[in-house]
Short mmCIF file of C-alpha atoms in Angstrom, two decimals:
data_model
loop_
_atom_site.label_atom_id
_atom_site.label_comp_id
_atom_site.label_asym_id
_atom_site.label_seq_id
_atom_site.Cartn_x
_atom_site.Cartn_y
_atom_site.Cartn_z
CA MET A 25 5.53 17.02 -19.52
CA LYS A 26 9.24 17.86 -19.36
CA PHE A 27 10.18 20.98 -17.44
CA SER A 28 13.03 23.40 -18.12
CA HIS A 29 15.69 23.96 -15.50
CA THR A 30 19.30 25.09 -15.24
CA ARG A 31 20.27 23.37 -11.98
CA PRO A 32 21.49 19.80 -11.49
CA LEU A 33 18.80 17.22 -10.81
CA PRO A 34 18.76 15.44 -7.44
CA ARG A 35 19.66 11.79 -7.15
CA ILE A 36 16.46 9.96 -6.22
CA ALA A 37 16.22 6.61 -4.44
CA ILE A 38 12.86 4.86 -4.82
CA ILE A 39 12.44 2.03 -2.32
CA GLY A 40 10.05 -0.56 -3.73
CA GLY A 41 9.27 -1.84 -7.21
CA GLY A 42 5.51 -2.31 -7.03
CA PHE A 43 2.78 -0.10 -8.45
CA GLY A 44 4.10 2.97 -6.62
CA GLY A 45 7.73 2.60 -7.68
CA ILE A 46 6.86 1.77 -11.29
CA GLY A 47 4.32 4.58 -11.61
CA LEU A 48 6.71 7.14 -10.13
CA GLY A 49 9.51 6.00 -12.43
CA VAL A 50 7.29 6.45 -15.48
CA GLN A 51 6.18 9.96 -14.49
CA LEU A 52 9.73 11.05 -13.60
CA LYS A 53 10.91 10.00 -17.04
CA LYS A 54 8.01 11.81 -18.67
CA ALA A 55 9.10 14.93 -16.79
CA GLY A 56 12.65 14.55 -18.10
CA ILE A 57 14.01 13.49 -14.69
CA HIS A 58 16.22 10.43 -15.20
CA SER A 59 18.34 10.68 -12.05
CA PHE A 60 16.39 8.01 -10.17
CA GLU A 61 16.95 4.40 -9.21
CA ILE A 62 14.39 1.82 -8.05
CA PHE A 63 15.49 -0.66 -5.37
CA GLU A 64 13.40 -3.81 -5.03
CA LYS A 65 14.27 -6.40 -2.37
CA SER A 66 12.56 -9.25 -4.25
CA ALA A 67 13.91 -10.98 -7.33
CA ASN A 68 11.72 -9.02 -9.73
CA LEU A 69 9.43 -6.00 -10.03
CA GLY A 70 5.86 -6.35 -8.84
CA GLY A 71 5.99 -5.65 -5.10
CA VAL A 72 3.27 -7.53 -3.24
CA TRP A 73 2.11 -9.04 -6.52
CA TRP A 74 5.49 -10.72 -6.96
CA ASP A 75 5.59 -11.92 -3.35
CA ASN A 76 1.98 -13.08 -3.06
CA ARG A 77 1.85 -16.21 -5.19
CA TYR A 78 -0.60 -18.20 -3.12
CA PRO A 79 -3.33 -20.20 -4.89
CA GLY A 80 -6.22 -17.99 -5.95
CA ALA A 81 -4.44 -14.64 -5.54
CA GLU A 82 -6.39 -11.92 -7.34
CA VAL A 83 -7.52 -8.34 -6.86
CA ASP A 84 -10.72 -7.17 -5.15
CA THR A 85 -10.92 -4.02 -7.28
CA PRO A 86 -12.03 -4.23 -10.93
CA SER A 87 -9.01 -4.64 -13.20
CA VAL A 88 -9.69 -1.44 -15.12
CA MET A 89 -9.40 0.49 -11.83
CA TYR A 90 -6.47 -1.54 -10.50
CA SER A 91 -4.20 -0.28 -13.27
CA PHE A 92 -2.58 2.95 -14.39
CA SER A 93 -4.83 5.52 -16.04
CA PHE A 94 -2.10 6.22 -18.59
CA GLU A 95 -1.69 2.58 -19.62
CA PRO A 96 -4.82 0.64 -20.71
CA TYR A 97 -4.62 -3.14 -21.08
CA ARG A 98 -6.54 -6.04 -22.60
CA TRP A 99 -7.57 -7.59 -19.30
CA SER A 100 -8.89 -11.15 -19.41
CA ARG A 101 -11.19 -10.81 -16.39
CA THR A 102 -13.16 -8.25 -14.44
CA HIS A 103 -10.87 -8.99 -11.47
CA VAL A 104 -7.38 -9.86 -12.61
CA ARG A 105 -5.35 -12.72 -11.11
CA GLN A 106 -1.82 -12.38 -9.78
CA ALA A 107 0.05 -13.73 -12.81
CA GLU A 108 -1.68 -11.43 -15.29
CA LEU A 109 -1.29 -8.41 -13.04
CA LEU A 110 2.44 -9.14 -12.76
CA GLU A 111 2.64 -9.37 -16.56
CA TYR A 112 1.00 -5.96 -16.77
CA MET A 113 3.46 -4.35 -14.35
CA GLU A 114 6.43 -5.82 -16.22
CA TYR A 115 4.90 -4.64 -19.50
CA VAL A 116 4.59 -1.06 -18.19
CA ALA A 117 8.16 -1.07 -16.89
CA GLN A 118 9.54 -2.39 -20.18
CA LYS A 119 7.45 -0.08 -22.36
CA HIS A 120 8.58 3.02 -20.50
CA GLY A 121 12.24 2.07 -20.29
CA LEU A 122 12.49 1.62 -16.53
CA MET A 123 14.62 -1.51 -16.40
CA ASP A 124 17.91 0.39 -16.65
CA HIS A 125 16.90 2.18 -13.45
CA VAL A 126 15.94 -0.96 -11.51
CA HIS A 127 17.98 -2.96 -8.99
CA THR A 128 16.24 -6.18 -7.97
CA SER A 129 17.27 -8.41 -5.05
CA THR A 130 18.49 -5.20 -3.43
CA GLU A 131 17.20 -4.49 0.05
CA VAL A 132 17.33 -1.02 1.59
CA THR A 133 17.77 -1.28 5.35
CA ARG A 134 18.02 2.39 6.31
CA ALA A 135 18.32 5.98 5.08
CA ASP A 136 19.97 8.69 7.21
CA TRP A 137 19.70 12.41 6.54
CA ASN A 138 22.90 14.46 6.87
CA ASP A 139 22.12 18.07 7.85
CA ASP A 140 25.50 19.35 6.65
CA ALA A 141 25.63 17.47 3.35
CA GLN A 142 21.87 17.95 2.76
CA ARG A 143 21.40 14.43 1.49
CA TYR A 144 20.55 10.92 2.63
CA THR A 145 23.01 8.09 3.08
CA VAL A 146 21.17 4.95 2.01
CA THR A 147 22.37 1.65 3.46
CA PHE A 148 21.70 -1.62 1.66
CA GLY A 149 21.33 -5.18 2.90
CA ASP A 150 24.91 -6.07 2.00
CA GLY A 151 26.23 -3.15 4.07
CA THR A 152 27.13 -0.88 1.14
CA GLN A 153 26.10 2.77 1.23
CA ARG A 154 25.26 5.43 -1.35
CA ASP A 155 24.16 9.06 -1.18
CA PHE A 156 20.88 10.43 -2.56
CA GLU A 157 19.31 13.87 -2.26
CA VAL A 158 15.75 12.48 -2.34
CA VAL A 159 14.30 9.25 -0.90
CA VAL A 160 10.83 7.93 -1.75
CA SER A 161 9.22 5.05 0.13
CA ALA A 162 7.15 2.97 -2.27
CA VAL A 163 6.93 -0.08 -0.01
CA GLY A 164 3.25 0.56 0.64
CA LEU A 165 1.22 -0.60 3.60
CA LEU A 166 0.52 -4.34 3.37
CA SER A 167 3.89 -5.66 2.23
CA ASP A 168 5.76 -6.62 5.40
CA PRO A 169 4.33 -9.97 6.64
CA ARG A 170 3.29 -10.26 10.27
CA TYR A 171 4.26 -13.59 11.76
CA PRO A 172 2.39 -14.90 14.81
CA THR A 173 4.11 -15.32 18.18
CA TRP A 174 2.30 -18.45 19.30
CA PRO A 175 4.12 -20.47 21.94
CA GLY A 176 5.64 -23.58 20.39
CA LEU A 177 5.64 -22.33 16.80
CA ASP A 178 9.27 -23.32 16.32
CA SER A 179 8.53 -26.84 17.57
CA PHE A 180 6.11 -27.64 14.74
CA GLU A 181 7.55 -30.53 12.75
CA GLY A 182 5.41 -30.15 9.65
CA GLU A 183 5.70 -27.61 6.84
CA LYS A 184 4.80 -24.02 7.68
CA PHE A 185 4.84 -20.71 5.80
CA HIS A 186 3.15 -17.32 5.53
CA THR A 187 0.78 -16.86 2.59
CA SER A 188 2.96 -14.05 1.20
CA ARG A 189 5.89 -16.48 1.17
CA TRP A 190 3.99 -19.41 -0.30
CA ASP A 191 6.11 -22.54 -0.77
CA SER A 192 4.93 -24.04 -4.06
CA SER A 193 7.32 -26.97 -3.66
CA ILE A 194 5.05 -28.44 -0.98
CA ASP A 195 2.42 -30.78 -2.36
CA LEU A 196 -0.81 -30.36 -0.41
CA THR A 197 -2.49 -33.36 -2.01
CA GLY A 198 -4.19 -35.42 0.68
CA LYS A 199 -2.57 -33.38 3.49
CA ARG A 200 -4.22 -32.07 6.63
CA VAL A 201 -3.84 -28.31 6.18
CA ALA A 202 -4.53 -25.58 8.73
CA VAL A 203 -5.20 -22.07 7.43
CA VAL A 204 -5.07 -19.49 10.21
CA GLY A 205 -6.97 -16.28 9.48
CA THR A 206 -10.12 -15.35 7.57
CA GLY A 207 -9.10 -12.13 5.85
CA SER A 208 -8.94 -11.33 2.15
CA THR A 209 -6.06 -13.75 1.54
CA ALA A 210 -7.41 -16.77 3.41
CA VAL A 211 -10.76 -16.57 1.63
CA GLN A 212 -8.90 -16.95 -1.68
CA VAL A 213 -6.62 -19.73 -0.46
CA VAL A 214 -9.23 -22.08 1.06
CA PRO A 215 -11.43 -22.56 -2.06
CA ASN A 216 -8.33 -23.25 -4.16
CA ILE A 217 -6.63 -25.81 -1.92
CA ALA A 218 -9.76 -27.58 -0.66
CA PRO A 219 -10.23 -29.67 -3.84
CA ILE A 220 -6.78 -31.29 -3.43
CA ALA A 221 -6.14 -31.27 0.33
CA GLY A 222 -7.30 -34.20 2.41
CA GLU A 223 -8.63 -31.87 5.08
CA VAL A 224 -8.66 -28.10 5.58
CA LYS A 225 -9.17 -26.54 8.99
CA LEU A 226 -9.80 -22.79 8.89
CA PHE A 227 -9.12 -21.03 12.20
CA GLN A 228 -11.28 -17.94 12.60
CA ARG A 229 -10.63 -15.47 15.40
CA GLU A 230 -13.41 -13.20 14.19
CA PRO A 231 -15.52 -13.35 11.00
CA GLY A 232 -15.49 -10.66 8.34
CA TRP A 233 -18.34 -9.18 6.34
CA VAL A 234 -18.43 -10.88 2.94
CA LEU A 235 -20.04 -9.80 -0.32
CA PRO A 236 -20.00 -11.61 -3.68
CA LYS A 237 -17.38 -10.23 -6.05
CA GLY A 238 -19.17 -11.01 -9.31
CA ALA A 239 -15.95 -11.83 -11.16
CA GLN A 240 -16.34 -12.68 -14.84
CA THR A 241 -14.17 -13.52 -17.84
CA PHE A 242 -14.11 -10.97 -20.65
CA GLY A 243 -14.82 -11.96 -24.23
CA PRO A 244 -12.54 -10.88 -27.15
CA ALA A 245 -14.64 -7.81 -27.94
CA GLU A 246 -14.65 -6.64 -24.32
CA ARG A 247 -10.89 -7.11 -24.03
CA GLU A 248 -10.27 -5.12 -27.19
CA ALA A 249 -12.58 -2.32 -26.07
CA LEU A 250 -10.74 -1.99 -22.74
CA ASN A 251 -7.47 -1.60 -24.63
CA ASP A 252 -8.80 1.64 -26.12
CA PRO A 253 -7.64 4.66 -24.05
CA ILE A 254 -10.89 6.58 -24.47
CA ALA A 255 -13.06 3.59 -23.62
CA GLN A 256 -10.92 2.86 -20.58
CA LYS A 257 -11.20 6.44 -19.33
CA LEU A 258 -14.97 6.37 -19.68
CA VAL A 259 -15.22 3.09 -17.78
CA ARG A 260 -12.83 4.30 -15.08
CA TRP A 261 -14.68 7.56 -14.56
CA GLY A 262 -18.00 5.77 -14.44
CA MET A 263 -16.70 3.42 -11.75
CA LEU A 264 -15.02 6.26 -9.86
CA ILE A 265 -18.17 8.39 -9.74
CA GLN A 266 -20.19 5.39 -8.58
CA ARG A 267 -17.65 4.75 -5.81
CA GLU A 268 -17.73 8.38 -4.71
CA LYS A 269 -21.36 7.99 -3.66
CA PHE A 270 -20.15 5.52 -1.04
CA GLN A 271 -16.79 7.09 -0.19
CA TYR A 272 -17.57 10.75 0.58
CA ARG A 273 -17.34 11.19 4.36
CA ASN A 274 -16.94 7.39 4.42
CA ALA A 275 -20.68 6.94 3.98
CA ALA A 276 -20.26 3.24 3.25
CA TRP A 277 -18.38 2.77 6.52
CA ARG A 278 -20.53 4.96 8.74
CA PRO A 279 -23.26 3.12 10.67
CA GLY A 280 -26.70 4.62 10.16
CA THR A 281 -26.16 5.81 6.59
CA PRO A 282 -28.27 4.33 3.76
CA GLN A 283 -25.08 3.12 2.06
CA ASN A 284 -23.83 1.26 5.13
CA ALA A 285 -27.24 -0.24 5.85
CA ALA A 286 -27.59 -1.44 2.25
CA SER A 287 -24.16 -3.09 2.31
CA GLU A 288 -24.82 -4.89 5.59
CA ARG A 289 -28.23 -6.01 4.38
CA ALA A 290 -26.68 -7.44 1.20
CA ALA A 291 -24.05 -9.27 3.25
CA ARG A 292 -26.65 -10.79 5.56
CA GLU A 293 -28.75 -11.87 2.59
CA TYR A 294 -25.68 -13.53 1.06
CA ILE A 295 -25.11 -15.49 4.28
CA ALA A 296 -28.75 -16.55 4.43
CA ARG A 297 -28.72 -17.67 0.80
CA VAL A 298 -25.53 -19.77 0.92
CA PHE A 299 -26.10 -21.30 4.36
CA ALA A 300 -29.86 -21.79 4.12
CA GLU A 301 -29.41 -25.42 5.20
CA ARG A 302 -26.55 -24.79 7.63
CA PRO A 303 -27.76 -22.28 10.25
CA ASP A 304 -24.83 -23.33 12.47
CA LEU A 305 -22.35 -22.03 9.89
CA ALA A 306 -24.49 -18.97 9.20
CA GLU A 307 -24.18 -17.99 12.84
CA LEU A 308 -20.41 -18.55 12.90
CA VAL A 309 -19.68 -16.39 9.84
CA THR A 310 -21.89 -13.45 10.89
CA PRO A 311 -19.86 -10.60 12.46
CA SER A 312 -20.98 -8.85 15.62
CA TYR A 313 -19.47 -5.50 14.64
CA PRO A 314 -20.81 -2.89 12.17
CA PHE A 315 -20.29 -3.38 8.45
CA GLY A 316 -16.90 -1.95 7.49
CA GLY A 317 -15.36 -2.37 10.95
CA LYS A 318 -12.84 -4.64 9.27
CA ARG A 319 -11.93 -4.71 5.61
CA PRO A 320 -14.98 -6.06 3.73
CA ILE A 321 -14.21 -9.24 1.81
CA LEU A 322 -15.23 -9.71 -1.81
CA THR A 323 -15.33 -13.32 -2.97
CA ASP A 324 -17.58 -15.64 -4.94
CA ASP A 325 -16.36 -19.03 -3.76
CA PHE A 326 -15.35 -18.75 -0.08
CA TYR A 327 -18.74 -19.36 1.52
CA PRO A 328 -19.52 -22.32 -0.79
CA SER A 329 -16.13 -23.86 0.08
CA LEU A 330 -17.14 -23.97 3.77
CA LEU A 331 -19.90 -26.41 2.81
CA ARG A 332 -17.40 -29.00 1.57
CA ASP A 333 -17.11 -32.19 3.61
CA ASN A 334 -13.33 -31.81 3.97
CA VAL A 335 -13.42 -28.19 5.20
CA GLU A 336 -13.96 -27.38 8.88
CA LEU A 337 -14.41 -23.88 10.27
CA VAL A 338 -12.81 -23.63 13.71
CA PRO A 339 -14.36 -20.51 15.31
CA HIS A 340 -11.46 -19.92 17.67
CA ALA A 341 -8.03 -18.32 17.62
CA VAL A 342 -4.86 -20.38 17.94
CA ASP A 343 -3.46 -20.60 21.44
CA THR A 344 -0.35 -22.75 21.13
CA VAL A 345 1.48 -24.93 18.62
CA THR A 346 2.61 -28.51 19.18
CA PRO A 347 5.01 -30.62 17.10
CA ASN A 348 2.06 -32.09 15.18
CA GLY A 349 -0.75 -29.58 15.46
CA LEU A 350 -2.50 -26.53 16.88
CA VAL A 351 -4.33 -25.99 20.15
CA ASP A 352 -7.21 -23.53 19.90
CA ARG A 353 -8.40 -21.16 22.62
CA THR A 354 -10.85 -23.74 23.97
CA GLY A 355 -8.05 -26.25 24.52
CA VAL A 356 -8.91 -28.57 21.62
CA HIS A 357 -5.89 -30.05 19.82
CA HIS A 358 -6.03 -30.27 16.01
CA GLU A 359 -3.53 -32.56 14.27
CA ILE A 360 -2.21 -31.15 10.99
CA ASP A 361 0.55 -31.71 8.42
CA VAL A 362 0.89 -28.21 6.98
CA LEU A 363 0.46 -24.83 8.68
CA VAL A 364 -0.51 -21.88 6.46
CA MET A 365 -0.28 -18.55 8.28
CA SER A 366 -2.67 -16.05 6.72
CA THR A 367 -1.93 -13.62 9.54
CA GLY A 368 -1.70 -10.41 7.56
CA PHE A 369 0.92 -7.70 7.46
CA LYS A 370 2.44 -5.12 9.75
CA SER A 371 0.17 -2.09 9.67
CA SER A 372 2.97 0.44 10.04
CA PHE A 373 4.38 2.47 7.16
CA ALA A 374 7.92 2.37 5.81
CA SER A 375 8.27 -0.64 8.10
CA THR A 376 10.89 -2.44 6.01
CA PHE A 377 13.65 0.11 6.65
CA ASP A 378 14.84 2.64 9.26
CA LEU A 379 14.88 6.37 8.58
CA THR A 380 16.45 9.30 10.37
CA GLY A 381 15.76 12.91 9.53
CA GLN A 382 16.81 16.37 10.70
CA HIS A 383 19.07 16.31 13.79
CA GLY A 384 19.09 12.51 13.65
CA ILE A 385 15.50 11.95 14.77
CA ASP A 386 14.09 8.51 13.98
CA LEU A 387 10.85 8.20 12.00
CA HIS A 388 9.38 5.21 13.82
CA THR A 389 10.37 6.56 17.22
CA THR A 390 8.74 9.88 16.32
CA TRP A 391 5.54 8.14 15.25
CA ALA A 392 5.53 5.75 18.24
CA GLY A 393 2.87 3.68 16.50
CA ASP A 394 0.66 6.65 15.59
CA ASP A 395 1.84 6.95 11.99
CA GLN A 396 0.81 10.22 10.37
CA ALA A 397 1.87 12.50 7.55
CA PHE A 398 0.71 15.43 5.45
CA LEU A 399 -1.58 13.95 2.80
CA GLY A 400 0.09 10.66 3.68
CA ILE A 401 3.16 11.80 1.73
CA MET A 402 5.47 14.05 3.80
CA VAL A 403 6.49 14.14 7.47
CA PRO A 404 7.84 17.27 9.24
CA SER A 405 11.58 17.16 10.04
CA PHE A 406 12.21 14.60 7.29
CA PRO A 407 13.31 16.74 4.34
CA ASN A 408 13.28 15.39 0.80
CA PHE A 409 11.47 12.25 1.96
CA PHE A 410 8.18 11.17 0.41
CA MET A 411 5.83 8.21 0.83
CA LEU A 412 3.51 6.55 -1.64
CA TYR A 413 0.52 4.80 -0.03
CA GLY A 414 1.42 6.38 3.30
CA PRO A 415 -0.63 6.99 6.47
CA ASN A 416 -4.37 7.60 6.00
CA THR A 417 -4.42 6.97 2.26
CA ASN A 418 -5.93 3.47 2.32
CA GLY A 419 -9.41 2.72 1.07
CA GLY A 420 -11.21 3.18 -2.20
CA ALA A 421 -9.31 3.22 -5.48
CA ILE A 422 -5.74 2.58 -4.34
CA VAL A 423 -4.03 3.03 -7.72
CA THR A 424 -5.97 6.27 -8.27
CA HIS A 425 -4.63 7.51 -4.93
CA LEU A 426 -1.13 6.40 -5.91
CA GLU A 427 -1.25 8.41 -9.12
CA GLU A 428 -2.19 11.55 -7.19
CA GLN A 429 0.69 10.95 -4.77
CA ILE A 430 3.05 10.44 -7.69
CA ARG A 431 1.96 13.77 -9.22
CA TYR A 432 2.63 15.39 -5.85
CA VAL A 433 6.16 13.95 -5.62
CA VAL A 434 7.08 14.91 -9.19
CA ALA A 435 5.72 18.44 -8.61
CA ALA A 436 7.72 18.70 -5.38
CA ILE A 437 10.96 17.69 -7.08
CA LYS A 438 10.37 20.19 -9.89
CA TYR A 439 9.62 22.91 -7.34
CA GLN A 440 12.78 22.09 -5.43
CA VAL A 441 14.99 22.14 -8.51
CA ARG A 442 13.55 25.36 -9.90
CA ASN A 443 14.09 27.16 -6.61
CA GLY A 444 17.52 25.71 -5.92
CA PHE A 445 16.43 24.24 -2.58
CA SER A 446 18.81 21.77 -1.02
CA ALA A 447 15.96 20.61 1.21
CA LEU A 448 12.19 20.63 0.92
CA TYR A 449 10.17 20.30 4.14
CA VAL A 450 6.50 20.15 4.98
CA ASP A 451 5.24 22.70 7.49
CA GLU A 452 4.71 21.19 10.95
CA ALA A 453 1.76 23.38 11.99
CA ILE A 454 -0.09 22.79 8.73
CA THR A 455 0.56 19.05 9.01
CA ALA A 456 -0.84 19.00 12.56
CA ALA A 457 -3.94 20.92 11.49
CA TYR A 458 -4.46 18.65 8.50
CA ASN A 459 -4.30 15.51 10.65
CA ALA A 460 -6.61 16.97 13.29
CA ILE A 461 -9.23 17.68 10.62
CA LEU A 462 -8.71 14.24 9.10
CA GLN A 463 -9.22 12.43 12.40
CA ASP A 464 -12.33 14.49 13.08
CA ARG A 465 -13.78 13.40 9.74
CA LEU A 466 -13.07 9.77 10.62
CA LYS A 467 -15.02 9.92 13.87
CA GLY A 468 -18.18 7.87 13.97
CA THR A 469 -17.07 5.41 11.30
CA SER A 470 -17.22 1.64 11.65
CA PHE A 471 -13.45 1.64 12.12
CA ASP A 472 -13.71 2.96 15.69
CA GLY A 473 -13.57 0.47 18.55
CA VAL A 474 -13.12 -2.61 16.37
CA ASN A 475 -10.12 -4.95 16.41
CA ASN A 476 -8.65 -4.12 13.01
CA TYR A 477 -5.40 -3.02 11.39
CA TYR A 478 -6.82 0.43 10.71
CA ALA A 479 -6.18 1.72 14.23
CA SER A 480 -3.01 2.07 16.29
CA ALA A 481 -2.72 0.91 19.90
CA SER A 482 -3.91 4.36 20.99
CA GLY A 483 -7.08 4.00 18.92
CA ARG A 484 -6.07 6.57 16.33
CA ILE A 485 -7.06 5.58 12.76
CA ILE A 486 -3.72 5.52 10.92
CA THR A 487 -4.53 3.76 7.63
CA GLN A 488 -7.84 5.02 6.28
CA TRP A 489 -8.68 8.09 4.21
CA SER A 490 -11.79 10.00 5.23
CA ASP A 491 -13.31 10.70 1.80
CA GLY A 492 -13.25 9.51 -1.79
CA ALA A 493 -10.54 9.57 -4.44
CA ILE A 494 -11.78 12.81 -6.03
CA VAL A 495 -11.56 14.74 -2.75
CA TYR A 496 -8.10 13.29 -2.15
CA GLY A 497 -6.94 14.32 -5.61
CA VAL A 498 -8.18 17.88 -5.14
CA ALA A 499 -6.50 18.08 -1.73
CA THR A 500 -3.11 16.94 -3.02
CA ARG A 501 -3.17 19.55 -5.78
CA LEU A 502 -4.50 22.51 -3.79
CA LEU A 503 -2.68 22.06 -0.49
CA ARG A 504 0.81 21.06 -1.51
CA ARG A 505 2.46 24.46 -2.08
CA VAL A 506 0.73 25.91 0.94
CA ALA A 507 2.64 23.44 3.11
CA TRP A 508 6.02 23.28 1.35
CA ARG A 509 9.01 25.02 2.95
CA GLY A 510 12.33 25.22 1.14
CA LYS A 511 15.84 25.64 2.46
CA ARG A 512 19.12 26.48 0.77
CA VAL A 513 22.36 25.52 2.47
CA VAL A 514 25.53 27.26 1.29
CA ARG A 515 28.77 25.55 2.28
CA SER A 516 32.22 27.10 2.42
CA SER A 517 35.66 25.66 3.20
CA VAL A 518 36.39 28.68 5.44
CA LYS A 519 33.13 29.63 7.04
CA PRO A 520 30.57 27.31 8.67
CA PRO A 521 27.43 26.45 6.67
CA VAL A 522 24.93 29.27 6.27
CA VAL A 523 21.25 28.33 6.23
CA LEU A 524 18.90 30.49 4.24
CA PRO A 525 15.27 29.59 5.16
CA VAL A 526 12.46 30.26 2.75
CA ASP A 527 9.24 30.66 4.74
CA GLY A 528 6.82 31.75 2.04
CA ALA A 529 5.34 28.89 0.08
CA TYR A 530 5.67 30.80 -3.20
CA GLU A 531 8.88 32.73 -2.53
CA GLN A 532 11.59 32.32 -5.14
CA THR A 533 14.66 34.20 -3.89
CA PRO A 534 17.15 34.92 -6.68
CA ILE A 535 20.46 33.06 -6.40
CA ASP A 536 23.58 35.05 -7.24
CA ASP A 537 26.32 33.64 -9.44
CA GLU A 538 28.61 32.66 -6.54
CA LEU A 539 25.83 30.77 -4.75
CA GLU A 540 24.87 29.07 -8.00
CA MET A 541 28.44 27.81 -8.42
CA ILE A 542 28.49 26.47 -4.84
CA LEU A 543 25.15 24.73 -5.30
CA GLN A 544 26.29 23.09 -8.52
CA ALA A 545 29.59 22.02 -6.97
CA ASN A 546 27.67 20.27 -4.22
CA GLU A 547 25.15 18.70 -6.62
CA VAL A 548 22.20 20.41 -4.98
#
């Protein structure tokens, strides 16, 4: 819904053209805010779904949930594949007129807040700079590939690439292929390359808990029904309520709960069923940590692919790389032609660019690896900066979480404009209290004490949310104005800048005519 205002709108830089950037662009336009630009470093919109083009790439979440609530679609499958999901994202962007706001092949390298000018200077990959009053990080969490640091990696004479930078020009037919990693990506790659590769060696540092996905193709009637907004809402709410039974207080990921026990039992039964005649493999793929300690893997064809004659599971990490192969931790050398690195992504937030805030403080230096924010969206001392899919917002229905974060950002920008704030901050004390409560609610989950990307080096859980999507949505709507702090900076050519703090979350101090003229002259 458009909102009425008399003050100039801020210039908004959205970094990232995936689900977050597209969704925010749509909602800003619906609110009548057109002063935004989306900067995407890749050649097209889509974010990770443009970059991840490896064989078998598809979502783990049902398609109807992995889409915008405001835009139903005639999905072909219960779990959509990469190409169709990319088509959907492009369809949404085109339908809502976002393309005039989009800059592709445009990398943002840093954004620096200027206390005097009350705006960010955004620096791009080509060295050019532009000023924006508001910056939104929509780069997400798992978008910046993590490359291994194995000794000898540069000496490898065969083809090598990360799964998120898949080289489709390389023909794997008859080749000896090594896939390093057994996470959600590797389990999709192996079944899809095994039928053509001469040999596939899968290097497993530690197994993950696996459950069947149950993916199916929709018939014409089902596809048409899902395209109906009312039908889609009913299906989404049904799925969301079902998920909440497992997500509240992380019941599914808390050892000792009925939900966690049921999930682990189902995973063990799946192992026993597939590997009934291969107890050696059954032992190798069974984790020693509680269910949920690492991201559970949903797949229908990974376990069966391990039974193929040309697939070998190497239950060891890679130690070193030679010109023609890999040496595992036991010292065994494996000759290969192609090296596929399914080694995941950097688990830090806003990791693709640098950011400085008030008084020149650096975001990543401030975090020091313990990334945290208020509701995963705002960080104290970084005015007018917002994150989508930020710290402690992972888990559950990701797009549902994104839509709540988008509502928060749009509401914050409206609040800022209506009150004539040149800067909108989040309260530091409230942020600290929020994160203390959040970490307390995460105690005792399967995430603790396990080698996963959820935790920082200090052991603090930095990625996961403590409850379900409904609780998160309520929190973003009820807590936001309690924590917001506005500031108006009046500049004069004679006198130094005067800062007028607004401490009360609901205070709306009248602005006299002279101040209004100054604010408008400075595009606040």
